[in-house]
Amino acid sequence: MNFLNKQLLQVDENSSLDLSRRQFLQASAVGGGLMIGCGIIAFTPSTLAGEASPVFNAFVKITADNKVIVAIKHMDMGQGVSTGLATVIAEELGARWEQVGFEFAPADAKRYNNVFWGPMQGTGGSSSIANSWLQLRTAGAAAREMLQAAAAAEWKVPAVEVKIVNGIISHGKHSSELGALAAKAATLATPQQPHLKDPKDFQLIGKAAPRKDSFTKTNGTAVYTQDIQLPGMLTALVAYPPQYFGKVKKLDATKAKAAPGVIAVVEIPRGVAVVAENFWAANKARKLLVIDWDLSACETRGSDALYAESHTQADKAGHIVKNTGDAPANLKSAKNIIEAKYELPYLAHSPIEPMNCVIKIDKTQAEIWAASQMPTIDQNEVAAVAGLKPEQIKINSLFAGGSFGRRACASDYVVDAAHIAKQIPGRAVKMVWAREDEFLNARFRPMAVHHIRGAVAADGALVWQHHAVAPSILRGTPFEGMVKGAVDGTVVEGIEDMHYAINHLQVQGSELAVKLPTLWWRSVGHSGNAFVVETFVDQLAKAAKKDPMIFRRELLASEPRALGVLNLVVEKAEWKKPMPAGVARGISVHKSFGTWVAQVAEVRINADKTFKVERVVCAVDCGVAVNPDVIRAQMEGGIGMGLSAALGEAITLKNGVVEQTNLHQYQLMRIASMPKVEVHIVPSAEAPSGVGEPGLPPIAGAVANALFAATGKPVTKLPIGNKV
């Protein structure tokens, strides 16, 4: 057993060695079994932590043996920021890609703030690359100039003549690896305005460099919260009320406390926690709790009632958020008015890794091991629970097995863990949610209802009156200050800022009050609003007797980047080429988070009226393409997630209770239903924008428009199901 890395497996000499699949893979990798053909140095946060390396700035360390370590200030939930951000630093520094590694930055809003959001560290809104672009280029360039200055002093040559290419510092006959001069260079003054590379000289940016997280994720060494094992660590499971906002009225924990392996049963504000020696002991004991719940503050309406109330509200006047021309007056005089009423369901995030957190609290500090999209918010929340200052809360950021917004601005699971650990002082506690707990505590993408009336006037002018009704996402969160005016902007985003040249456009919004927690879900309001806008555009195109592609081209004539993705997707999808019998085609174009995406969906309709999405062609303009492979992966992932929601996902309520308790009742799309996806990137010199979210919004509209083209019947309700 000498080949086993005991520190990696986190076992001691007295532990029984019961290898999990992950541990087996880890052991195999250490033994060399999985190392064949790998030319990439696998640096992980766990192997880099604590290395005494010369620090150039908040983002760059260089070891004596030539490892360039980049601090990643954003959470990597699979979207590839650990690769993208490292690429930006490596480019400006002049490093070889093979020598670059990364570690997750600590929670520190002063050094690692999201520059778009102010004094807060966070990941979301497809902002990671966009907000870090100049910040990290400057950090990498500063480190480069410090190394050049150190080499110049050593070799007695002008610093401006020293070059760093592919990780080698050189001048004439002199050359050096980065590590040899790192210690000296790190002592020099940091340039405040270093010279940035001309984009024409980029060697890494724009190239498909291998991802930095792929190797560790495939050999099992990537560390997620569930992998954390600490000496004396306990496991906690919480019994939550059957509805959100429920509270404990009466508790009998006698049998649970007497169960084998149970250390304690503790009440917390949102439920009752069983703390035990391991998961299975806690899980068995939790079932022995007898709890009488107070559900007086909970929702009592079902889905049908909520939709009915939303439609009633949508029939009334809402708050006007956009008013161009005079839509009401023109509708009064218009002939052939098009009316559409849309319904979109609540959606769950359903990340592959349910929420979890490891935390240890004592009198002077607390330490957390978790994946967090908003670590400095978690710091403040835990500090309040523990009676400590935020700077006394240390957060060890880890990989996340998905999030899609669930780990953002919703520290409920971290706060629950803190309440538990506070009652077990000095011992690490791992709070775990099973999949059922994930659904029970879900914060949903809001349901929505849209009423639209539109027309094509005799003179060709377009009229569009739109009322969107949905629960607020921002209210009751640390981001409530973002609400400007009477309506949460997430209700109408992608509608009131649509880029189509509509002559007479009026957009209204209303918030629906529901006692159910909501949260941003991948692409937030755009996730459903793009479907509504794009399908109604096709209805207008039909009324105007125009090809929906040509119709969009005319309406986007003043938007060159929109035309860029539209023209590219039309070319690659061969839009003008006739489709085979039984196959229909739909198109959709949408901008979100600064990125334009156009998609064409090809849908085969079978004789029994079932259908299958066979092919999706996607064009994206996200500015400078830092890593094309990551961009393609994110477009593919967004299309898959958006298609899953469009075809089958829905959260429903009965008497206020969520009916879906696990994945057998929540219809995530299976692999066999995933279409062939082609992604094409528009070359651009614009500053990079996001790709984690913008690939999702267009797909539902593209599929629905294909079905509309085939049947003549508009799709106005999601999920679509599997039949036309």
Short mmCIF file of C-alpha atoms in Angstrom, two decimals, residues 32 53 138 157 219 223 227 380 382 509 554 557 564 696:
data_model
loop_
_atom_site.label_atom_id
_atom_site.label_comp_id
_atom_site.label_asym_id
_atom_site.label_seq_id
_atom_site.Cartn_x
_atom_site.Cartn_y
_atom_site.Cartn_z
CA GLY A 32 0.92 6.04 -12.27
CA SER A 53 6.38 30.99 -3.13
CA THR A 138 -2.63 44.14 -15.58
CA VAL A 157 21.10 45.16 -19.75
CA ASN A 219 -8.55 11.09 -11.98
CA VAL A 223 -11.66 18.37 -4.19
CA ASP A 227 -14.51 14.96 -0.27
CA ASN A 380 -20.92 38.06 6.87
CA VAL A 382 -21.66 33.14 9.34
CA GLY A 509 -44.40 44.36 -15.42
CA GLU A 554 -34.79 43.80 -40.96
CA ALA A 557 -30.56 46.31 -39.10
CA GLY A 564 -23.18 39.05 -37.18
CA LEU A 696 -29.48 28.98 -22.82
#
